[in-house]
Amino acid sequence: MTNIPFKNPIYITKPLLPDLKNVNKKLKEIWDSGWLTNFGAQHILLEKKLKKYLNVQHISLFNNGTNALMIAIKALNLTGEVITTPFTFPATPNSLTWNNITPVFCDIDDKTMNIDADKIEKLITPKTSAILAVHVFGTPCDVEKIQKIANKYKLKVIYDAAHAFGTEINGKGIGNFGDITMFSFHATKLFHTIEGGALTFNNKNLKEKISLLKNFGIKNEETILLPGINGKMNEVQAGIGLLVLDMMKKAKKTRKFIHETYEKHLKNMNGIRLLENKTNIEKSYQYFAIRINKKEFGVSRNKVYQQFKEYNIFTRKYFHPLCSEYQHYKHLQSNKNTNLPIAQKIGKEILCMPMHEGLSKKDIENICSILKSFKK
Ligand code: T4K
């Protein structure tokens, strides 16, 4: 196959776009109601539908995932130190910092790229109040082991499931684990509300507190119970979410096919490592991540990333640099070189490939063939 650059740029992702006719219809419905935000009809309906889709007991919608995460941390009264992963988007540890909590970075597992549950215990101190783990690229964390540790030391558990919309473990929705789970509904995610997010939880006592925290602490017109902020999802966001939710079944099928096409072409390429599949896990199909071993592939991840650009293909190095390498976290005790060897290795190898409904089988085959041509 002769590899030629794509005519139009191929980005890592492309938002699911509902038909504009349906968007206009939805906007008219919202306009006619005269109700634009503060828990209107669209919000109520989306909450109901997502609760069912995600198979969770309680859900609370937000204007973005980061605000949701910050409120989850407040709702659980976390303090002191929280053990988390350095291999994530800045939103994860930054949400702790905004709550005056010190993130304690724990190394990650070489197979799943999630926090390594076997390395958590040694990081626990009298100041530790919780574990904040991320289901990176939609692969579930070791939820059982993490819960056992949390129970033993009386710690809370928050899961950042920004990448895990629709992931299930043995048929159980990913939003059912830990004390609270956060989802991101950003435009770059499989399911989106342009910007948006949600918290899911099983403890019904959290419902009122989370509702208060995301709405200025307002109980009623004359009673303000808490120093809450504004985390509310508006009606246009919720309306778009309802339209996108209707597209989910088809989108997931297409993404599964793209995923399998990548796997077929890359699984035997020396120097390229893929995430393992497990029969008891329903994937989210939000990202397709590969790892490039420079020694075996003959070319570094950075070189591949650059070379792809010459073909109009824009991959992403999620998550390089590691959060522990950010200027504002460099000084932390947990950020010693010897503490995070796997995260450092993966940070140099990871590359997220284009993954969205706009890609055809031929596009994926071309991308894989171009990657193959870089091999030395
Ligand atoms: N926790 C984790 C583990 C997360 O990954 C994230 C967000 C969060 C928490 C926070 O959730 P939110 O507060 O965002 O709800 C993007 C997303 O903005 C971010 O939501 C996401 N993670 C992260 C992994 O990816 P960037 O800085 O890479 O986005 P950007 O603008 O470079 O977009 C990536 C590509 O997507 C572009 O090259 C082209 C395409 N794109 C993007 C947008 C915005 C489009 O085609 N259309 C668009 O509208 O962070």
mmCIF file of N, CA and C and ligand atoms in Angstrom, residues 11-15 63-67 69 88-92 134 136 160-163 182-189 195-197 287 314 316 318-319, ligand 1:
data_model
loop_
_atom_site.group_PDB
_atom_site.id
_atom_site.type_symbol
_atom_site.label_atom_id
_atom_site.label_comp_id
_atom_site.label_asym_id
_atom_site.label_seq_id
_atom_site.Cartn_x
_atom_site.Cartn_y
_atom_site.Cartn_z
ATOM 1 N N TYR A 11 -8.294 13.947 13.490
ATOM 2 C CA TYR A 11 -8.051 14.251 14.905
ATOM 3 C C TYR A 11 -8.329 13.032 15.760
ATOM 4 N N ILE A 12 -7.839 13.079 16.964
ATOM 5 C CA ILE A 12 -8.048 11.972 17.898
ATOM 6 C C ILE A 12 -9.538 11.699 18.116
ATOM 7 N N THR A 13 -10.313 12.781 18.105
ATOM 8 C CA THR A 13 -11.748 12.588 18.309
ATOM 9 C C THR A 13 -12.551 13.643 17.567
ATOM 10 N N LYS A 14 -13.824 13.392 17.462
ATOM 11 C CA LYS A 14 -14.757 14.301 16.790
ATOM 12 C C LYS A 14 -16.061 14.144 17.549
ATOM 13 N N PRO A 15 -16.674 15.240 17.996
ATOM 14 C CA PRO A 15 -17.898 15.057 18.799
ATOM 15 C C PRO A 15 -19.021 14.428 17.990
ATOM 16 N N ASN A 63 -22.312 21.018 35.277
ATOM 17 C CA ASN A 63 -21.930 21.775 34.078
ATOM 18 C C ASN A 63 -20.606 21.326 33.475
ATOM 19 N N ASN A 64 -19.783 20.611 34.209
ATOM 20 C CA ASN A 64 -18.613 19.926 33.641
ATOM 21 C C ASN A 64 -18.109 18.897 34.655
ATOM 22 N N GLY A 65 -17.229 18.031 34.202
ATOM 23 C CA GLY A 65 -16.746 16.951 35.059
ATOM 24 C C GLY A 65 -15.858 17.448 36.188
ATOM 25 N N THR A 66 -15.098 18.501 35.925
ATOM 26 C CA THR A 66 -14.162 19.007 36.939
ATOM 27 C C THR A 66 -14.918 19.577 38.142
ATOM 28 N N ASN A 67 -15.957 20.378 37.866
ATOM 29 C CA ASN A 67 -16.772 20.897 38.974
ATOM 30 C C ASN A 67 -17.416 19.752 39.749
ATOM 31 N N LEU A 69 -16.215 16.769 40.143
ATOM 32 C CA LEU A 69 -15.192 16.138 40.973
ATOM 33 C C LEU A 69 -14.881 16.987 42.214
ATOM 34 N N THR A 88 -3.041 10.826 34.476
ATOM 35 C CA THR A 88 -4.414 11.307 34.278
ATOM 36 C C THR A 88 -4.384 12.731 33.746
ATOM 37 N N PHE A 89 -5.562 13.255 33.465
ATOM 38 C CA PHE A 89 -5.726 14.634 33.017
ATOM 39 C C PHE A 89 -5.545 15.559 34.234
ATOM 40 N N PRO A 90 -5.070 16.809 34.014
ATOM 41 C CA PRO A 90 -4.827 17.691 35.168
ATOM 42 C C PRO A 90 -6.022 17.868 36.097
ATOM 43 N N ALA A 91 -7.241 17.700 35.539
ATOM 44 C CA ALA A 91 -8.444 17.910 36.360
ATOM 45 C C ALA A 91 -8.441 17.049 37.619
ATOM 46 N N THR A 92 -7.861 15.842 37.531
ATOM 47 C CA THR A 92 -7.952 14.922 38.674
ATOM 48 C C THR A 92 -7.191 15.469 39.890
ATOM 49 N N VAL A 134 -8.603 6.605 38.845
ATOM 50 C CA VAL A 134 -9.146 6.926 37.513
ATOM 51 C C VAL A 134 -9.242 5.638 36.692
ATOM 52 N N VAL A 136 -8.645 4.722 33.675
ATOM 53 C CA VAL A 136 -7.980 5.329 32.513
ATOM 54 C C VAL A 136 -8.362 4.614 31.197
ATOM 55 N N ASP A 160 -12.760 8.567 39.191
ATOM 56 C CA ASP A 160 -12.872 9.462 38.048
ATOM 57 C C ASP A 160 -13.128 8.561 36.844
ATOM 58 N N ALA A 161 -14.385 8.577 36.375
ATOM 59 C CA ALA A 161 -14.769 7.707 35.249
ATOM 60 C C ALA A 161 -14.987 8.544 33.989
ATOM 61 N N ALA A 162 -14.176 9.618 33.863
ATOM 62 C CA ALA A 162 -14.318 10.504 32.698
ATOM 63 C C ALA A 162 -14.221 9.731 31.387
ATOM 64 N N HIS A 163 -13.466 8.614 31.393
ATOM 65 C CA HIS A 163 -13.272 7.843 30.152
ATOM 66 C C HIS A 163 -14.154 6.603 30.107
ATOM 67 N N MET A 182 -17.328 10.017 39.237
ATOM 68 C CA MET A 182 -17.526 11.191 38.383
ATOM 69 C C MET A 182 -17.455 10.804 36.907
ATOM 70 N N PHE A 183 -18.386 11.329 36.113
ATOM 71 C CA PHE A 183 -18.340 11.169 34.652
ATOM 72 C C PHE A 183 -18.162 12.543 34.011
ATOM 73 N N SER A 184 -17.428 12.582 32.907
ATOM 74 C CA SER A 184 -17.309 13.822 32.123
ATOM 75 C C SER A 184 -18.135 13.671 30.857
ATOM 76 N N PHE A 185 -18.900 14.736 30.560
ATOM 77 C CA PHE A 185 -19.678 14.742 29.320
ATOM 78 C C PHE A 185 -19.145 15.828 28.387
ATOM 79 N N HIS A 186 -17.830 15.980 28.366
ATOM 80 C CA HIS A 186 -17.210 16.966 27.478
ATOM 81 C C HIS A 186 -17.370 16.529 26.024
ATOM 82 N N ALA A 187 -17.349 17.514 25.111
ATOM 83 C CA ALA A 187 -17.558 17.237 23.676
ATOM 84 C C ALA A 187 -16.625 16.159 23.132
ATOM 85 N N THR A 188 -15.468 15.993 23.740
ATOM 86 C CA THR A 188 -14.509 14.995 23.231
ATOM 87 C C THR A 188 -14.811 13.583 23.744
ATOM 88 N N LYS A 189 -15.838 13.466 24.558
ATOM 89 C CA LYS A 189 -16.190 12.148 25.102
ATOM 90 C C LYS A 189 -17.256 11.477 24.233
ATOM 91 N N GLU A 195 -20.353 20.574 27.122
ATOM 92 C CA GLU A 195 -19.616 20.512 28.383
ATOM 93 C C GLU A 195 -20.599 19.885 29.362
ATOM 94 N N GLY A 196 -20.113 19.134 30.307
ATOM 95 C CA GLY A 196 -21.030 18.563 31.289
ATOM 96 C C GLY A 196 -20.386 17.436 32.057
ATOM 97 N N GLY A 197 -21.111 16.954 33.042
ATOM 98 C CA GLY A 197 -20.586 15.856 33.844
ATOM 99 C C GLY A 197 -21.654 15.369 34.801
ATOM 100 N N TYR A 287 -11.417 5.580 23.856
ATOM 101 C CA TYR A 287 -10.048 5.842 23.389
ATOM 102 C C TYR A 287 -9.454 4.549 22.846
ATOM 103 N N PHE A 314 -3.474 13.477 13.728
ATOM 104 C CA PHE A 314 -3.127 14.143 14.988
ATOM 105 C C PHE A 314 -3.467 13.251 16.175
ATOM 106 N N ARG A 316 -2.594 11.872 20.178
ATOM 107 C CA ARG A 316 -2.330 12.609 21.425
ATOM 108 C C ARG A 316 -1.535 11.753 22.401
ATOM 109 N N TYR A 318 -1.775 11.369 25.600
ATOM 110 C CA TYR A 318 -2.440 11.327 26.922
ATOM 111 C C TYR A 318 -1.825 10.178 27.713
ATOM 112 N N PHE A 319 -1.165 10.305 28.869
ATOM 113 C CA PHE A 319 -1.019 11.516 29.627
ATOM 114 C C PHE A 319 0.451 11.809 29.873
HETATM 115 N N1 T4K B 1 -10.654 13.458 34.451
HETATM 116 C C1 T4K B 1 -10.139 12.899 33.338
HETATM 117 C C2 T4K B 1 -9.434 11.593 33.452
HETATM 118 C C3 T4K B 1 -10.291 13.531 32.094
HETATM 119 O O1 T4K B 1 -9.755 12.984 30.986
HETATM 120 C C4 T4K B 1 -10.988 14.755 32.030
HETATM 121 C C5 T4K B 1 -11.140 15.441 30.774
HETATM 122 C C6 T4K B 1 -11.526 15.294 33.220
HETATM 123 C C7 T4K B 1 -11.321 14.615 34.409
HETATM 124 C C8 T4K B 1 -12.261 16.588 33.253
HETATM 125 O O2 T4K B 1 -13.558 16.507 32.680
HETATM 126 P P1 T4K B 1 -14.202 17.881 32.069
HETATM 127 O O3 T4K B 1 -14.130 18.948 33.142
HETATM 128 O O4 T4K B 1 -13.434 18.234 30.811
HETATM 129 O O5 T4K B 1 -15.623 17.471 31.803
HETATM 130 C C9 T4K B 1 -9.704 17.052 26.184
HETATM 131 C C10 T4K B 1 -10.993 17.411 26.881
HETATM 132 O O6 T4K B 1 -11.197 18.828 26.877
HETATM 133 C C11 T4K B 1 -11.078 16.920 28.312
HETATM 134 O O7 T4K B 1 -12.433 16.970 28.684
HETATM 135 C C12 T4K B 1 -10.612 15.487 28.391
HETATM 136 N N2 T4K B 1 -10.571 15.011 29.737
HETATM 137 C C13 T4K B 1 -9.224 15.351 27.787
HETATM 138 C C14 T4K B 1 -8.710 13.935 27.833
HETATM 139 O O8 T4K B 1 -9.299 15.745 26.416
HETATM 140 P P2 T4K B 1 -7.694 18.498 25.391
HETATM 141 O O9 T4K B 1 -7.000 19.657 25.992
HETATM 142 O O10 T4K B 1 -6.874 17.396 24.866
HETATM 143 O O11 T4K B 1 -8.744 18.957 24.269
HETATM 144 P P3 T4K B 1 -8.530 19.564 22.824
HETATM 145 O O12 T4K B 1 -9.244 20.847 22.750
HETATM 146 O O13 T4K B 1 -7.086 19.545 22.473
HETATM 147 O O14 T4K B 1 -9.336 18.512 21.924
HETATM 148 C C15 T4K B 1 -8.802 17.252 21.540
HETATM 149 C C16 T4K B 1 -9.183 17.006 20.071
HETATM 150 O O15 T4K B 1 -10.573 16.852 19.964
HETATM 151 C C17 T4K B 1 -8.815 18.118 19.126
HETATM 152 O O16 T4K B 1 -7.568 17.874 18.586
HETATM 153 C C18 T4K B 1 -9.887 18.076 18.062
HETATM 154 C C19 T4K B 1 -11.059 17.408 18.742
HETATM 155 N N3 T4K B 1 -12.167 18.328 19.062
HETATM 156 C C20 T4K B 1 -12.150 19.016 20.240
HETATM 157 C C21 T4K B 1 -13.181 19.841 20.582
HETATM 158 C C22 T4K B 1 -13.160 20.607 21.879
HETATM 159 C C23 T4K B 1 -13.220 18.467 18.180
HETATM 160 O O17 T4K B 1 -13.203 17.845 17.100
HETATM 161 N N4 T4K B 1 -14.254 19.289 18.523
HETATM 162 C C24 T4K B 1 -14.293 19.963 19.688
HETATM 163 O O18 T4K B 1 -15.291 20.670 19.964
HETATM 164 O O19 T4K B 1 -8.687 17.942 26.509
#
